[in-house]
mmCIF file of C-alpha atoms in Angstrom:
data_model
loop_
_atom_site.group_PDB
_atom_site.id
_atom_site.type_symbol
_atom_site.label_atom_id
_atom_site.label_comp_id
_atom_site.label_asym_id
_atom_site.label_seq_id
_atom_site.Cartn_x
_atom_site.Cartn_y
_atom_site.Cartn_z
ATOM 1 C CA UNK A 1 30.562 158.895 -54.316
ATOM 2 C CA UNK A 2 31.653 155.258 -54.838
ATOM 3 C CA UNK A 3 27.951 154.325 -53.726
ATOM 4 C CA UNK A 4 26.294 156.624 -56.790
ATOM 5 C CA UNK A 5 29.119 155.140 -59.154
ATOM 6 C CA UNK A 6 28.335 151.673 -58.255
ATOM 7 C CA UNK A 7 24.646 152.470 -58.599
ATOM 8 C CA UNK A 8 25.071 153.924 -62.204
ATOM 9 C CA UNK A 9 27.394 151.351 -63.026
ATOM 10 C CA UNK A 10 24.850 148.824 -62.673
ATOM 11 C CA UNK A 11 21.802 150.861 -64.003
ATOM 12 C CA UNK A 12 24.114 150.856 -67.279
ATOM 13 C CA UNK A 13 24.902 146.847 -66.874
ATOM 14 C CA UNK A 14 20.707 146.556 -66.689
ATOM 15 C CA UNK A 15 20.475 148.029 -69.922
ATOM 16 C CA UNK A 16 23.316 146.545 -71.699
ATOM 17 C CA UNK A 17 21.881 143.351 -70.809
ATOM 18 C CA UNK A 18 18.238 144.316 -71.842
ATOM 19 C CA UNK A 19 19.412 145.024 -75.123
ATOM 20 C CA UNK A 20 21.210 141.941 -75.866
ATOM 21 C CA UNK A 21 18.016 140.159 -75.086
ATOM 22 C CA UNK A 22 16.431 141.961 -77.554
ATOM 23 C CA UNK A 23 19.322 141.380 -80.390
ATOM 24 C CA UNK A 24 19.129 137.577 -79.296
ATOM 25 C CA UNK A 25 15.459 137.586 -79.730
ATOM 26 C CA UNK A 26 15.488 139.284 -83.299
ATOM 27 C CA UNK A 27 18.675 137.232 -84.252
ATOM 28 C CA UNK A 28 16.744 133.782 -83.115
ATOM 29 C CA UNK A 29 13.417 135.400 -85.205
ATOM 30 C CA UNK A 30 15.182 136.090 -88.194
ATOM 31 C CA UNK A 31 17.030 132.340 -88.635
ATOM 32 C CA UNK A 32 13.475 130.975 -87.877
ATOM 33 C CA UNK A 33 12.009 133.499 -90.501
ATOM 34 C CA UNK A 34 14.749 131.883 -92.851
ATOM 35 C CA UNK A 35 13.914 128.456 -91.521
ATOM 36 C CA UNK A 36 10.714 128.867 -91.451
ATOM 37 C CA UNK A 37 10.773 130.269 -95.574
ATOM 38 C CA UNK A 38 12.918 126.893 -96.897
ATOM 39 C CA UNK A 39 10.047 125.112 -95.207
ATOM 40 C CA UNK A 40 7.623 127.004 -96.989
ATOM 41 C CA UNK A 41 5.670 127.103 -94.021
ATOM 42 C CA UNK A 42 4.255 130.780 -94.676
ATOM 43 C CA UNK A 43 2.151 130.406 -91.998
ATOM 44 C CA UNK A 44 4.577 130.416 -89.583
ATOM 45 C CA UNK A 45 6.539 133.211 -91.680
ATOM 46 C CA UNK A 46 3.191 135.514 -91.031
ATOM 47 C CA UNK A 47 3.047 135.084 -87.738
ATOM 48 C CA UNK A 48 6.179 136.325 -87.412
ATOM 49 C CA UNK A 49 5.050 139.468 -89.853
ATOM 50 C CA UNK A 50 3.810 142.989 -87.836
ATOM 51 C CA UNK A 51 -0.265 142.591 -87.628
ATOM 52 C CA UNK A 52 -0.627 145.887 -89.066
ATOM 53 C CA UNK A 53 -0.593 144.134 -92.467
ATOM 54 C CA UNK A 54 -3.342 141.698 -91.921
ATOM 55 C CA UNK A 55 -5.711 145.291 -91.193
ATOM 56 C CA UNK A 56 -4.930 146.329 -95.098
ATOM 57 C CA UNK A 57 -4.322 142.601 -96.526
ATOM 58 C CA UNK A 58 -6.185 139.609 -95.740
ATOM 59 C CA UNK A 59 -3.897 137.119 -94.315
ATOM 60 C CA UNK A 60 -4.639 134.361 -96.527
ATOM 61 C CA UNK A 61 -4.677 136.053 -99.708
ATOM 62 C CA UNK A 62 -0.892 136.580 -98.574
ATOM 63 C CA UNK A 63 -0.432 132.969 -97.711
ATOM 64 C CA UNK A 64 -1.460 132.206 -101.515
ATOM 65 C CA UNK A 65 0.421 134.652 -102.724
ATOM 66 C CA UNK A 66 3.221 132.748 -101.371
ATOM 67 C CA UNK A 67 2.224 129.403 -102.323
ATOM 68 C CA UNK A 68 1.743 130.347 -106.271
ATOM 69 C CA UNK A 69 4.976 132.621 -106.160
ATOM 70 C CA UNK A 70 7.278 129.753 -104.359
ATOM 71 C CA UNK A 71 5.130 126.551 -104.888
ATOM 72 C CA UNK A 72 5.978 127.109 -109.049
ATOM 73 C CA UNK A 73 3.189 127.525 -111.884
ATOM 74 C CA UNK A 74 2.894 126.611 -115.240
ATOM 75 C CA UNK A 75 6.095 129.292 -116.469
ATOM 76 C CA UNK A 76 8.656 129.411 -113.529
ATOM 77 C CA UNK A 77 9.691 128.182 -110.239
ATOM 78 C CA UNK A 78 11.696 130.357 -107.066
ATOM 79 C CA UNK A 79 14.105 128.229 -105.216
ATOM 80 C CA UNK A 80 15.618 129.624 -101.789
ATOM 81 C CA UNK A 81 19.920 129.561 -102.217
ATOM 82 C CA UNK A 82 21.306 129.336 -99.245
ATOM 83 C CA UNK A 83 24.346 131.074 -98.422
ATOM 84 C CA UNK A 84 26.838 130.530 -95.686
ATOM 85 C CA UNK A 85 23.759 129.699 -93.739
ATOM 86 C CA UNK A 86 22.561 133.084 -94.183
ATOM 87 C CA UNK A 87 24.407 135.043 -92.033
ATOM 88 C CA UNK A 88 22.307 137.996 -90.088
ATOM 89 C CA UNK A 89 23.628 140.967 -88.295
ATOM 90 C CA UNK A 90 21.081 143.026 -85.555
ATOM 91 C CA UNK A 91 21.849 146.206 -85.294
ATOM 92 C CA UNK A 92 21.364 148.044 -81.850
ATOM 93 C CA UNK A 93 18.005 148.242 -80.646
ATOM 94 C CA UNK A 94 16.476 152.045 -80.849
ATOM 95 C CA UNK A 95 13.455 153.625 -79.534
ATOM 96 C CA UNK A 96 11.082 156.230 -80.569
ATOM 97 C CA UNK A 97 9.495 159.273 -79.124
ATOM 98 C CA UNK A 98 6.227 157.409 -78.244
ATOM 99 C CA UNK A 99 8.387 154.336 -76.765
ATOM 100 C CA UNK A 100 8.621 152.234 -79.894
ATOM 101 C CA UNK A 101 11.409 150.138 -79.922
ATOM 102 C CA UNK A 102 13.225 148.965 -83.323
ATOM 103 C CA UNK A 103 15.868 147.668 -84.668
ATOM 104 C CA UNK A 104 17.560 146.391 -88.296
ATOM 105 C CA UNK A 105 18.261 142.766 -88.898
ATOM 106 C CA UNK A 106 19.985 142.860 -92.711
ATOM 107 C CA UNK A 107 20.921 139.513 -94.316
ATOM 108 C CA UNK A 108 22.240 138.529 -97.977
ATOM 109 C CA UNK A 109 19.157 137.248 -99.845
ATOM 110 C CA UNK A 110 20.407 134.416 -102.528
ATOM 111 C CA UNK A 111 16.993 132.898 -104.683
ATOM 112 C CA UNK A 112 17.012 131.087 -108.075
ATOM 113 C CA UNK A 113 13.989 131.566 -110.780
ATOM 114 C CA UNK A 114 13.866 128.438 -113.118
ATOM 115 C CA UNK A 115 11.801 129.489 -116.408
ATOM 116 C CA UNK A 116 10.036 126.295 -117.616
ATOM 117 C CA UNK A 117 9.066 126.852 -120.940
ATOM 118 C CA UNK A 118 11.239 129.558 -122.058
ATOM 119 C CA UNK A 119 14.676 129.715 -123.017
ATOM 120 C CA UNK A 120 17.107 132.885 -123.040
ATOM 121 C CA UNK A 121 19.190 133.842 -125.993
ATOM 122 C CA UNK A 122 22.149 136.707 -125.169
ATOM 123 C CA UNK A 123 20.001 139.350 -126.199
ATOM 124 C CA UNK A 124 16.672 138.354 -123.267
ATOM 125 C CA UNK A 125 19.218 137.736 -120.703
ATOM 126 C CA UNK A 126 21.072 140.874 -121.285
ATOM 127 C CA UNK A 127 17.062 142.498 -120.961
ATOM 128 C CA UNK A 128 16.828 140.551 -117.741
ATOM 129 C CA UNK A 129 19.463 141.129 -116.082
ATOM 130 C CA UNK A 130 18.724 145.176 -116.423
ATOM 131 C CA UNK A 131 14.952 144.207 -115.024
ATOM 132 C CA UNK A 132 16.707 143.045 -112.306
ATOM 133 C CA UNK A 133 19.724 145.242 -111.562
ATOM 134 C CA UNK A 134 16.932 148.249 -111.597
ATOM 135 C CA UNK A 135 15.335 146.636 -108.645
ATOM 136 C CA UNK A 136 18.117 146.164 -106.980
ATOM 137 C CA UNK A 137 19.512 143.355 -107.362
ATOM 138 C CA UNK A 138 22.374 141.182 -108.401
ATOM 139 C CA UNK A 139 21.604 138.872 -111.213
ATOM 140 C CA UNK A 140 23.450 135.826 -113.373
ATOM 141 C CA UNK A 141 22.207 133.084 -115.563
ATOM 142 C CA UNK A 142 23.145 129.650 -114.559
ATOM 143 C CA UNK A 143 21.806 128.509 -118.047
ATOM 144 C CA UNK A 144 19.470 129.728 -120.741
ATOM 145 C CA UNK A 145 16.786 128.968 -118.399
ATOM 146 C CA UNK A 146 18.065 129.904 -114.780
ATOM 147 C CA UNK A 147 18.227 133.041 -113.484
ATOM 148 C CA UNK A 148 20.449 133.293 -110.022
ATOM 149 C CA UNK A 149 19.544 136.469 -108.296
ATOM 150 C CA UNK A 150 21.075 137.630 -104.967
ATOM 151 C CA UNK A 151 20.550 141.060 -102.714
ATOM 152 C CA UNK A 152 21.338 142.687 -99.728
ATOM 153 C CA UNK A 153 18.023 142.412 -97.889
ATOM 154 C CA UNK A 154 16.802 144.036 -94.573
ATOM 155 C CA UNK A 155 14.391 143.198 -91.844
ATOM 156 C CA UNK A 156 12.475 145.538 -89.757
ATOM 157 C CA UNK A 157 11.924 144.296 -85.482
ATOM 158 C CA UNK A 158 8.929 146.717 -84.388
ATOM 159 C CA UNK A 159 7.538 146.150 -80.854
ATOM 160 C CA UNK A 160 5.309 148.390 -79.444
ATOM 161 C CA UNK A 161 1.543 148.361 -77.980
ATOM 162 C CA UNK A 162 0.015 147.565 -81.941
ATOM 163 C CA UNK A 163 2.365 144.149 -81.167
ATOM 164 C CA UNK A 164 1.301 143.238 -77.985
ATOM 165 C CA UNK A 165 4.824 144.335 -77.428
ATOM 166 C CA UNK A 166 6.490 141.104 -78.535
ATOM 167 C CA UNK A 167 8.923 141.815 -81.790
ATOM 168 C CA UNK A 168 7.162 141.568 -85.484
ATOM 169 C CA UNK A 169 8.999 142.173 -88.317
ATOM 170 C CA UNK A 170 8.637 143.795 -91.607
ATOM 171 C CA UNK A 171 10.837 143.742 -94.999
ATOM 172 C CA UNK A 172 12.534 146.976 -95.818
ATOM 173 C CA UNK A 173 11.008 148.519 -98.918
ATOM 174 C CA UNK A 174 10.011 151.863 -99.268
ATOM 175 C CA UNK A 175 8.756 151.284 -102.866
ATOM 176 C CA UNK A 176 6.026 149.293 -100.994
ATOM 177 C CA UNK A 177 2.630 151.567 -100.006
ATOM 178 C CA UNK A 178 2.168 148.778 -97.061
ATOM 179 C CA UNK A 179 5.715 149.743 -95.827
ATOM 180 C CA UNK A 180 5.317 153.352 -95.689
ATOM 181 C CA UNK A 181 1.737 153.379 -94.321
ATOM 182 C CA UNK A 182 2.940 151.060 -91.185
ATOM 183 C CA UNK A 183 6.258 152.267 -90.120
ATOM 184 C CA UNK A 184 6.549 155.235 -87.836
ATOM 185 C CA UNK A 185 8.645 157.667 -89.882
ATOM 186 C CA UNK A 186 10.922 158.383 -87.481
ATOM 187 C CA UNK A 187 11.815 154.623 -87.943
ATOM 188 C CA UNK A 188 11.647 155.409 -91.731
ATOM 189 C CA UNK A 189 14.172 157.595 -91.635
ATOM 190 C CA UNK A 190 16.805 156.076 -89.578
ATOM 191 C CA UNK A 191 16.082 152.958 -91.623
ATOM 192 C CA UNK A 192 16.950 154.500 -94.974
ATOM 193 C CA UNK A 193 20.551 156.089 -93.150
ATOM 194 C CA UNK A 194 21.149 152.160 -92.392
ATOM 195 C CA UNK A 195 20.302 150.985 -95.189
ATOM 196 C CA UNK A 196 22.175 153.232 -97.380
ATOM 197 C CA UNK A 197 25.132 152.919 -94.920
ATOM 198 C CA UNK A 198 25.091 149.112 -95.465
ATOM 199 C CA UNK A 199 25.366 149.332 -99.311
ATOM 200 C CA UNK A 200 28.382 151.834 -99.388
ATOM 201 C CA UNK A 201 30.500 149.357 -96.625
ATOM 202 C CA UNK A 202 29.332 146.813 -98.701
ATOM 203 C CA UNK A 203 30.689 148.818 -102.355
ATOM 204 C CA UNK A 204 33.609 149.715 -100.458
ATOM 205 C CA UNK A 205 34.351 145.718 -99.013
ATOM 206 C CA UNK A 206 33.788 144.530 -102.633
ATOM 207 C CA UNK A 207 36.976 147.249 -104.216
#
């Protein structure tokens, strides 16, 4: 009996430890993500991103996308906040019927958007500020020209076979056609539970 105990004790131990070598691994890829982001190296940010995408958008169209979003243009210009060093939390690693394995890395998302030739009066930044508290997020004006907007963002760690089973990673948005046609919805679903579970600690934290 104290053979078979032993036995299971260390089966469990195996498994413990197999899963905090995931969460290390998805904890190390999402401060490099970060990293990787104030760089604006989005090169390095995509090969961090699931290759599922690349199959319905062509890599460097996203890379540009990046560069005219975060590089600046003739009207604005995104700026990265940092904020306490951008704390992450993993959540336990899961798997899925067909032996995907996935877990939630969630993070508080801090950017500026400086408007360069246009100024807000009370009555645009009041118009704003409902643009962006209908998609979710937190928004201030620093000045009549600098919009501070902050939300509670979450990462997606996929590995499977489709990732050579190494982790890839994925922003949570269900709004997004990409998202939903990629992620198992199995995963879907207990993403949307977290999620949602997130925001209401966070609601309750903040009273």
């Amino acid at each position: 009996m104290k053979n078979i105990l032993f036995a299971f004790l260390l089966i469990c131990s195996g498994f413990l430890m197999a899963q905090s070598a995931d969460q290390k691994k998805i904890l190390e890829d999402s401060k490099a993500f970060m990293s990787l982001f104030e760089k604006k190296d989005y090169e390095g940010m995509l090969d961090l991103t699931h290759p599922a995408i690349f199959e319905k958008v062509d890599r460097k169209m996203m890379a540009d996308s990046f560069n005219s979003l975060f590089e600046g243009n003739d009207e604005f210009k995104m700026e990265l906040v940092e904020t306490e060093k951008n704390v992450f939390n993993v959540s336990d690693v899961f798997t899925t019927q067909d032996n995907t394995k996935y877990a939630f890395s969630t993070y508080l998302m801090k950017m500026k958007m400086i408007f360069l030739k246009e100024s807000f009066d009370d009555e645009k930044k009041k118009m704003m500020l409902g643009l962006m508290e209908a998609q979710g997020m937190n928004a201030k004006f620093l000045n009549d020209t600098t919009l501070e907007m902050s939300k509670q963002s979450m990462i997606l760690a996929l590995n499977d076979k489709s990732t050579g089973n190494a982790w890839k990673y994925l922003n949570y948005d269900e709004a997004n056609p990409l998202y939903v046609s990629i992620v198992p919805v199995e995963v879907m679903k207990k993403a949307k539970e977290y999620y949602a579970n997130l925001l209401i600690k966070q609601k309750e934290n903040a009273n």
